[in-house]
Amino acid sequence: MSTIRVPEADAAGWRCACCDCDLVLAPVELEYMGSHFSVELPACPQCGAVLVPEPLALGKMAEVEKLLEDK
Ligand SMILES: [Zn+2]
């Protein structure tokens, strides 16, 4: 399983709302259209909270859809 990088997921400038520490990019497993993917998203190294960028939350996962079409 390859890790997908999305341009919207940029850890720079984000802080965890709980711990106030800097977020780092970490592979997060997502299920999308019946398939599992590993996507790099900004996550808190302390509590594990994951920031889902708005375009992803809205379902605009163009990179993932491209991957599905290639199969
Ligand atoms: Zn945290």
mmCIF file of N, CA and C and ligand atoms in Angstrom:
data_model
loop_
_atom_site.group_PDB
_atom_site.id
_atom_site.type_symbol
_atom_site.label_atom_id
_atom_site.label_comp_id
_atom_site.label_asym_id
_atom_site.label_seq_id
_atom_site.Cartn_x
_atom_site.Cartn_y
_atom_site.Cartn_z
ATOM 1 N N MET A 1 0.852 -1.198 0.000
ATOM 2 C CA MET A 1 0.000 0.000 0.000
ATOM 3 C C MET A 1 0.884 1.242 0.000
ATOM 4 N N SER A 2 0.674 2.109 -0.956
ATOM 5 C CA SER A 2 1.492 3.305 -1.044
ATOM 6 C C SER A 2 0.865 4.441 -0.249
ATOM 7 N N THR A 3 1.716 5.317 0.229
ATOM 8 C CA THR A 3 1.241 6.481 0.971
ATOM 9 C C THR A 3 0.998 7.626 0.006
ATOM 10 N N ILE A 4 -0.194 8.173 0.081
ATOM 11 C CA ILE A 4 -0.572 9.259 -0.813
ATOM 12 C C ILE A 4 -0.260 10.585 -0.142
ATOM 13 N N ARG A 5 0.359 11.452 -0.891
ATOM 14 C CA ARG A 5 0.580 12.810 -0.389
ATOM 15 C C ARG A 5 -0.393 13.746 -1.083
ATOM 16 N N VAL A 6 -1.060 14.563 -0.328
ATOM 17 C CA VAL A 6 -2.004 15.510 -0.914
ATOM 18 C C VAL A 6 -1.493 16.931 -0.681
ATOM 19 N N PRO A 7 -1.587 17.770 -1.694
ATOM 20 C CA PRO A 7 -1.065 19.133 -1.566
ATOM 21 C C PRO A 7 -1.740 19.927 -0.453
ATOM 22 N N GLU A 8 -2.992 19.576 -0.154
ATOM 23 C CA GLU A 8 -3.715 20.330 0.885
ATOM 24 C C GLU A 8 -3.208 19.999 2.288
ATOM 25 N N ALA A 9 -2.587 18.810 2.409
ATOM 26 C CA ALA A 9 -2.139 18.391 3.736
ATOM 27 C C ALA A 9 -0.737 18.921 3.996
ATOM 28 N N ASP A 10 -0.676 20.073 4.614
ATOM 29 C CA ASP A 10 0.597 20.691 4.923
ATOM 30 C C ASP A 10 0.658 20.903 6.422
ATOM 31 N N ALA A 11 1.613 20.282 7.065
ATOM 32 C CA ALA A 11 1.684 20.329 8.524
ATOM 33 C C ALA A 11 2.184 21.683 9.024
ATOM 34 N N ALA A 12 2.805 22.446 8.139
ATOM 35 C CA ALA A 12 3.399 23.707 8.579
ATOM 36 C C ALA A 12 2.324 24.667 9.077
ATOM 37 N N GLY A 13 2.562 25.240 10.226
ATOM 38 C CA GLY A 13 1.662 26.265 10.737
ATOM 39 C C GLY A 13 0.492 25.734 11.546
ATOM 40 N N TRP A 14 0.323 24.405 11.595
ATOM 41 C CA TRP A 14 -0.772 23.843 12.371
ATOM 42 C C TRP A 14 -0.302 23.452 13.764
ATOM 43 N N ARG A 15 -1.152 23.678 14.725
ATOM 44 C CA ARG A 15 -0.850 23.259 16.093
ATOM 45 C C ARG A 15 -2.024 22.443 16.603
ATOM 46 N N CYS A 16 -1.702 21.508 17.512
ATOM 47 C CA CYS A 16 -2.752 20.689 18.105
ATOM 48 C C CYS A 16 -3.581 21.548 19.061
ATOM 49 N N ALA A 17 -4.898 21.443 18.943
ATOM 50 C CA ALA A 17 -5.779 22.228 19.806
ATOM 51 C C ALA A 17 -5.702 21.750 21.248
ATOM 52 N N CYS A 18 -5.347 20.492 21.457
ATOM 53 C CA CYS A 18 -5.293 19.928 22.819
ATOM 54 C C CYS A 18 -3.962 20.210 23.486
ATOM 55 N N CYS A 19 -2.849 19.894 22.816
ATOM 56 C CA CYS A 19 -1.536 19.948 23.460
ATOM 57 C C CYS A 19 -0.746 21.183 23.062
ATOM 58 N N ASP A 20 -1.198 21.916 22.046
ATOM 59 C CA ASP A 20 -0.484 23.092 21.571
ATOM 60 C C ASP A 20 0.923 22.753 21.101
ATOM 61 N N CYS A 21 1.089 21.573 20.506
ATOM 62 C CA CYS A 21 2.388 21.241 19.933
ATOM 63 C C CYS A 21 2.258 21.207 18.414
ATOM 64 N N ASP A 22 3.395 21.320 17.723
ATOM 65 C CA ASP A 22 3.377 21.352 16.269
ATOM 66 C C ASP A 22 2.933 20.013 15.703
ATOM 67 N N LEU A 23 2.120 20.071 14.666
ATOM 68 C CA LEU A 23 1.694 18.836 13.995
ATOM 69 C C LEU A 23 2.772 18.392 13.015
ATOM 70 N N VAL A 24 2.897 17.087 12.839
ATOM 71 C CA VAL A 24 3.839 16.532 11.875
ATOM 72 C C VAL A 24 3.072 15.637 10.907
ATOM 73 N N LEU A 25 3.595 15.536 9.679
ATOM 74 C CA LEU A 25 2.940 14.671 8.700
ATOM 75 C C LEU A 25 3.117 13.219 9.101
ATOM 76 N N ALA A 26 2.010 12.486 9.136
ATOM 77 C CA ALA A 26 2.063 11.079 9.493
ATOM 78 C C ALA A 26 1.106 10.312 8.599
ATOM 79 N N PRO A 27 1.459 9.073 8.248
ATOM 80 C CA PRO A 27 0.546 8.278 7.429
ATOM 81 C C PRO A 27 -0.684 7.877 8.231
ATOM 82 N N VAL A 28 -1.848 8.198 7.689
ATOM 83 C CA VAL A 28 -3.111 7.882 8.350
ATOM 84 C C VAL A 28 -3.914 6.982 7.423
ATOM 85 N N GLU A 29 -4.440 5.904 7.984
ATOM 86 C CA GLU A 29 -5.210 4.989 7.144
ATOM 87 C C GLU A 29 -6.637 5.473 7.000
ATOM 88 N N LEU A 30 -7.079 5.549 5.768
ATOM 89 C CA LEU A 30 -8.438 5.973 5.465
ATOM 90 C C LEU A 30 -9.136 4.889 4.670
ATOM 91 N N GLU A 31 -10.452 4.828 4.831
ATOM 92 C CA GLU A 31 -11.223 3.953 3.962
ATOM 93 C C GLU A 31 -12.052 4.835 3.054
ATOM 94 N N TYR A 32 -11.938 4.604 1.763
ATOM 95 C CA TYR A 32 -12.603 5.459 0.800
ATOM 96 C C TYR A 32 -13.097 4.594 -0.350
ATOM 97 N N MET A 33 -14.387 4.624 -0.593
ATOM 98 C CA MET A 33 -14.990 3.852 -1.671
ATOM 99 C C MET A 33 -14.605 2.376 -1.579
ATOM 100 N N GLY A 34 -14.586 1.861 -0.365
ATOM 101 C CA GLY A 34 -14.348 0.443 -0.162
ATOM 102 C C GLY A 34 -12.896 0.017 -0.174
ATOM 103 N N SER A 35 -11.990 0.968 -0.387
ATOM 104 C CA SER A 35 -10.573 0.635 -0.404
ATOM 105 C C SER A 35 -9.860 1.339 0.743
ATOM 106 N N HIS A 36 -8.789 0.723 1.198
ATOM 107 C CA HIS A 36 -8.000 1.337 2.262
ATOM 108 C C HIS A 36 -6.787 2.031 1.665
ATOM 109 N N PHE A 37 -6.541 3.224 2.177
ATOM 110 C CA PHE A 37 -5.411 3.994 1.708
ATOM 111 C C PHE A 37 -4.642 4.547 2.886
ATOM 112 N N SER A 38 -3.379 4.781 2.657
ATOM 113 C CA SER A 38 -2.571 5.479 3.636
ATOM 114 C C SER A 38 -2.299 6.868 3.079
ATOM 115 N N VAL A 39 -2.770 7.876 3.789
ATOM 116 C CA VAL A 39 -2.616 9.250 3.332
ATOM 117 C C VAL A 39 -1.831 10.029 4.369
ATOM 118 N N GLU A 40 -0.886 10.817 3.914
ATOM 119 C CA GLU A 40 -0.117 11.629 4.851
ATOM 120 C C GLU A 40 -0.912 12.851 5.255
ATOM 121 N N LEU A 41 -1.200 12.938 6.552
ATOM 122 C CA LEU A 41 -1.955 14.071 7.076
ATOM 123 C C LEU A 41 -1.235 14.642 8.281
ATOM 124 N N PRO A 42 -1.454 15.930 8.553
ATOM 125 C CA PRO A 42 -0.846 16.511 9.760
ATOM 126 C C PRO A 42 -1.465 15.876 11.002
ATOM 127 N N ALA A 43 -0.613 15.353 11.874
ATOM 128 C CA ALA A 43 -1.097 14.695 13.083
ATOM 129 C C ALA A 43 -0.285 15.160 14.278
ATOM 130 N N CYS A 44 -0.901 15.085 15.453
ATOM 131 C CA CYS A 44 -0.223 15.480 16.681
ATOM 132 C C CYS A 44 0.618 14.304 17.180
ATOM 133 N N PRO A 45 1.926 14.512 17.365
ATOM 134 C CA PRO A 45 2.783 13.412 17.825
ATOM 135 C C PRO A 45 2.487 13.007 19.263
ATOM 136 N N GLN A 46 1.811 13.865 20.017
ATOM 137 C CA GLN A 46 1.554 13.562 21.422
ATOM 138 C C GLN A 46 0.244 12.811 21.627
ATOM 139 N N CYS A 47 -0.877 13.372 21.129
ATOM 140 C CA CYS A 47 -2.168 12.745 21.402
ATOM 141 C C CYS A 47 -2.724 12.019 20.194
ATOM 142 N N GLY A 48 -2.069 12.189 19.016
ATOM 143 C CA GLY A 48 -2.503 11.445 17.848
ATOM 144 C C GLY A 48 -3.672 12.057 17.099
ATOM 145 N N ALA A 49 -4.081 13.255 17.497
ATOM 146 C CA ALA A 49 -5.172 13.920 16.783
ATOM 147 C C ALA A 49 -4.738 14.208 15.351
ATOM 148 N N VAL A 50 -5.624 13.947 14.397
ATOM 149 C CA VAL A 50 -5.302 14.126 12.988
ATOM 150 C C VAL A 50 -6.083 15.301 12.432
ATOM 151 N N LEU A 51 -5.383 16.163 11.739
ATOM 152 C CA LEU A 51 -6.056 17.262 11.078
ATOM 153 C C LEU A 51 -6.439 16.840 9.666
ATOM 154 N N VAL A 52 -7.721 16.868 9.376
ATOM 155 C CA VAL A 52 -8.178 16.547 8.023
ATOM 156 C C VAL A 52 -8.433 17.857 7.304
ATOM 157 N N PRO A 53 -7.623 18.153 6.274
ATOM 158 C CA PRO A 53 -7.820 19.401 5.535
ATOM 159 C C PRO A 53 -9.215 19.450 4.932
ATOM 160 N N GLU A 54 -9.782 20.645 4.850
ATOM 161 C CA GLU A 54 -11.163 20.799 4.411
ATOM 162 C C GLU A 54 -11.464 20.126 3.071
ATOM 163 N N PRO A 55 -10.584 20.255 2.070
ATOM 164 C CA PRO A 55 -10.892 19.590 0.790
ATOM 165 C C PRO A 55 -11.051 18.080 0.948
ATOM 166 N N LEU A 56 -10.266 17.488 1.862
ATOM 167 C CA LEU A 56 -10.388 16.050 2.086
ATOM 168 C C LEU A 56 -11.683 15.738 2.818
ATOM 169 N N ALA A 57 -11.998 16.572 3.823
ATOM 170 C CA ALA A 57 -13.210 16.356 4.594
ATOM 171 C C ALA A 57 -14.440 16.470 3.709
ATOM 172 N N LEU A 58 -14.338 17.272 2.666
ATOM 173 C CA LEU A 58 -15.457 17.463 1.752
ATOM 174 C C LEU A 58 -15.508 16.380 0.686
ATOM 175 N N GLY A 59 -14.569 15.459 0.725
ATOM 176 C CA GLY A 59 -14.603 14.334 -0.197
ATOM 177 C C GLY A 59 -13.893 14.569 -1.505
ATOM 178 N N LYS A 60 -13.164 15.666 -1.594
ATOM 179 C CA LYS A 60 -12.462 15.938 -2.845
ATOM 180 C C LYS A 60 -11.109 15.266 -2.815
ATOM 181 N N MET A 61 -11.130 13.971 -2.908
ATOM 182 C CA MET A 61 -9.869 13.231 -2.841
ATOM 183 C C MET A 61 -9.450 12.842 -4.243
ATOM 184 N N ALA A 62 -9.063 13.850 -5.004
ATOM 185 C CA ALA A 62 -8.742 13.618 -6.411
ATOM 186 C C ALA A 62 -7.616 12.608 -6.563
ATOM 187 N N GLU A 63 -6.610 12.711 -5.683
ATOM 188 C CA GLU A 63 -5.472 11.798 -5.786
ATOM 189 C C GLU A 63 -5.924 10.356 -5.588
ATOM 190 N N VAL A 64 -6.814 10.167 -4.621
ATOM 191 C CA VAL A 64 -7.275 8.811 -4.332
ATOM 192 C C VAL A 64 -8.121 8.293 -5.491
ATOM 193 N N GLU A 65 -8.976 9.166 -6.036
ATOM 194 C CA GLU A 65 -9.810 8.733 -7.146
ATOM 195 C C GLU A 65 -8.975 8.347 -8.346
ATOM 196 N N LYS A 66 -7.900 9.119 -8.577
ATOM 197 C CA LYS A 66 -6.994 8.808 -9.689
ATOM 198 C C LYS A 66 -6.429 7.406 -9.504
ATOM 199 N N LEU A 67 -6.026 7.116 -8.258
ATOM 200 C CA LEU A 67 -5.445 5.824 -7.943
ATOM 201 C C LEU A 67 -6.426 4.705 -8.239
ATOM 202 N N LEU A 68 -7.695 4.929 -7.897
ATOM 203 C CA LEU A 68 -8.713 3.919 -8.112
ATOM 204 C C LEU A 68 -8.926 3.676 -9.600
ATOM 205 N N GLU A 69 -8.895 4.759 -10.366
ATOM 206 C CA GLU A 69 -9.130 4.624 -11.796
ATOM 207 C C GLU A 69 -8.029 3.857 -12.487
ATOM 208 N N ASP A 70 -6.826 3.926 -11.945
ATOM 209 C CA ASP A 70 -5.691 3.249 -12.563
ATOM 210 C C ASP A 70 -5.781 1.742 -12.446
ATOM 211 N N LYS A 71 -6.617 1.260 -11.507
ATOM 212 C CA LYS A 71 -6.669 -0.183 -11.270
ATOM 213 C C LYS A 71 -7.462 -0.898 -12.350
HETATM 214 ZN ZN ZN B 1 -2.284 16.819 20.704
#
